[in-house]
Amino acid sequence: MSDTPDRDTLAAEYVLGCLEGEEAEHAQHLLSTDAAFVRSVEAWQQRLTPLANAAAPVWPPTSLWDRIELAIRPPAAENVVRPSLSRRLRFWQASTAGALAIAAGLAAFILLRHSEPASIAVLAPVSAGAAPVLVATAEQSGRLLLRPEGQITVPAGRDMELWALPEGESRPRSLGVLPPGGTELSAALTPQTQLLVTLEPAGGSPTGQATGPVLYKGRLTALN
């Protein structure tokens, strides 16, 4: 990228879903290589989640999506001549109180959630590369949701396994095999619990302890 944006602004755009193409790839790369950027993404998730919690569930009208597209679509000439300007326009359109992009993103979050999230974690790849991050949301009801921000490929004959390592403990406990498309499970986890994903034999670790390499890791952060 020839025009590197401010890291905090980039993190906000990533959380809001404003990034495309090279900008999205750049953010994914930072999530796997830059701990400060991961913390910035987590901070923006914490700032925006209370907005979703404060709103009542409402289905957006069909016409809203056309209006969103018109609101965030930069003119073709501007997109070629000044890519950084179109990026900043997308950010500020999404960052204002009346931005339709924020409304749609928060509406989707509200409609999909079952109860208030208590903590959240961004699980970044341990090895540098283009692998997508995993987002984990621990709800007050004891439900844990994990979803990848992209496609994850697992080698044939292997499975990913999710582990929880509460603060102050030395041995992680298995939360089960993690499908590449994400999962939903019951697990009462406290903030500061570290989440790990390892590569194990098909069906999970045969020993009850992690045997393969760590692929992803992140720590749950309280939202209130």
CSV table of C-alpha atoms in Angstrom, one decimal, residues 68-165:
chain,number,residue,atom,x,y,z
A,68,ILE,CA,-26.0,2.2,2.2
A,69,GLU,CA,-24.3,1.3,-1.1
A,70,LEU,CA,-25.0,4.8,-2.5
A,71,ALA,CA,-23.7,6.4,0.7
A,72,ILE,CA,-20.4,4.6,0.8
A,73,ARG,CA,-19.7,4.2,-2.9
A,74,PRO,CA,-17.0,6.8,-4.0
A,75,PRO,CA,-17.0,8.2,-7.5
A,76,ALA,CA,-15.0,6.1,-10.0
A,77,ALA,CA,-12.5,8.9,-10.7
A,78,GLU,CA,-11.9,9.5,-7.1
A,79,ASN,CA,-11.3,5.8,-6.5
A,80,VAL,CA,-8.6,5.8,-9.1
A,81,VAL,CA,-6.9,9.1,-8.4
A,82,ARG,CA,-7.2,9.3,-4.6
A,83,PRO,CA,-7.7,5.9,-3.0
A,84,SER,CA,-6.8,7.2,0.4
A,85,LEU,CA,-9.6,9.8,0.2
A,86,SER,CA,-12.2,7.2,-0.7
A,87,ARG,CA,-11.0,5.1,2.3
A,88,ARG,CA,-11.3,8.1,4.7
A,89,LEU,CA,-14.8,9.0,3.3
A,90,ARG,CA,-15.9,5.4,4.0
A,91,PHE,CA,-14.6,5.8,7.6
A,92,TRP,CA,-16.2,9.1,8.4
A,93,GLN,CA,-19.5,8.2,6.8
A,94,ALA,CA,-19.5,5.1,9.0
A,95,SER,CA,-18.3,7.0,12.1
A,96,THR,CA,-20.9,9.7,12.2
A,97,ALA,CA,-23.9,9.2,14.4
A,98,GLY,CA,-26.3,8.9,11.5
A,99,ALA,CA,-24.1,6.7,9.3
A,100,LEU,CA,-26.2,4.0,7.6
A,101,ALA,CA,-23.2,1.7,7.5
A,102,ILE,CA,-22.9,1.7,11.3
A,103,ALA,CA,-26.7,1.3,11.6
A,104,ALA,CA,-26.7,-1.7,9.3
A,105,GLY,CA,-23.7,-3.3,11.0
A,106,LEU,CA,-25.1,-2.9,14.5
A,107,ALA,CA,-28.5,-4.1,13.4
A,108,ALA,CA,-27.0,-7.3,12.1
A,109,PHE,CA,-25.1,-7.7,15.4
A,110,ILE,CA,-28.3,-7.1,17.4
A,111,LEU,CA,-30.4,-9.5,15.4
A,112,LEU,CA,-27.9,-12.3,15.6
A,113,ARG,CA,-27.0,-12.1,19.3
A,114,HIS,CA,-29.0,-14.1,21.8
A,115,SER,CA,-27.9,-12.4,25.0
A,116,GLU,CA,-25.5,-9.6,26.0
A,117,PRO,CA,-21.8,-10.4,25.4
A,118,ALA,CA,-19.7,-10.3,28.5
A,119,SER,CA,-16.3,-10.5,26.9
A,120,ILE,CA,-14.7,-10.7,23.5
A,121,ALA,CA,-11.4,-11.9,22.0
A,122,VAL,CA,-9.6,-11.6,18.7
A,123,LEU,CA,-7.6,-14.8,18.1
A,124,ALA,CA,-4.8,-13.9,15.7
A,125,PRO,CA,-2.7,-16.4,13.8
A,126,VAL,CA,0.6,-17.2,15.6
A,127,SER,CA,2.5,-17.5,12.3
A,128,ALA,CA,2.6,-14.5,10.0
A,129,GLY,CA,0.6,-14.9,6.8
A,130,ALA,CA,-2.8,-14.3,5.2
A,131,ALA,CA,-4.7,-16.6,7.6
A,132,PRO,CA,-7.9,-14.9,8.8
A,133,VAL,CA,-8.5,-14.0,12.5
A,134,LEU,CA,-11.1,-15.7,14.7
A,135,VAL,CA,-13.5,-13.6,16.8
A,136,ALA,CA,-14.7,-15.2,20.0
A,137,THR,CA,-17.7,-13.8,22.0
A,138,ALA,CA,-18.5,-15.0,25.5
A,139,GLU,CA,-22.0,-14.3,26.6
A,140,GLN,CA,-23.3,-13.8,30.1
A,141,SER,CA,-25.6,-16.9,29.5
A,142,GLY,CA,-22.5,-19.1,29.3
A,143,ARG,CA,-22.6,-19.4,25.5
A,144,LEU,CA,-19.4,-19.0,23.5
A,145,LEU,CA,-19.4,-18.1,19.8
A,146,LEU,CA,-16.5,-18.3,17.4
A,147,ARG,CA,-16.5,-17.1,13.8
A,148,PRO,CA,-13.6,-16.7,11.4
A,149,GLU,CA,-13.2,-13.5,9.4
A,150,GLY,CA,-12.5,-15.4,6.3
A,151,GLN,CA,-11.9,-19.0,5.0
A,152,ILE,CA,-9.7,-21.3,7.0
A,153,THR,CA,-8.2,-24.4,5.4
A,154,VAL,CA,-7.4,-27.4,7.6
A,155,PRO,CA,-5.1,-30.2,6.3
A,156,ALA,CA,-6.8,-33.5,5.5
A,157,GLY,CA,-6.9,-35.9,8.4
A,158,ARG,CA,-6.4,-33.1,10.9
A,159,ASP,CA,-8.8,-31.0,13.1
A,160,MET,CA,-8.5,-27.7,14.9
A,161,GLU,CA,-9.1,-27.9,18.7
A,162,LEU,CA,-10.1,-25.0,21.0
A,163,TRP,CA,-8.6,-24.6,24.4
A,164,ALA,CA,-9.2,-22.3,27.4
A,165,LEU,CA,-6.5,-21.3,29.8
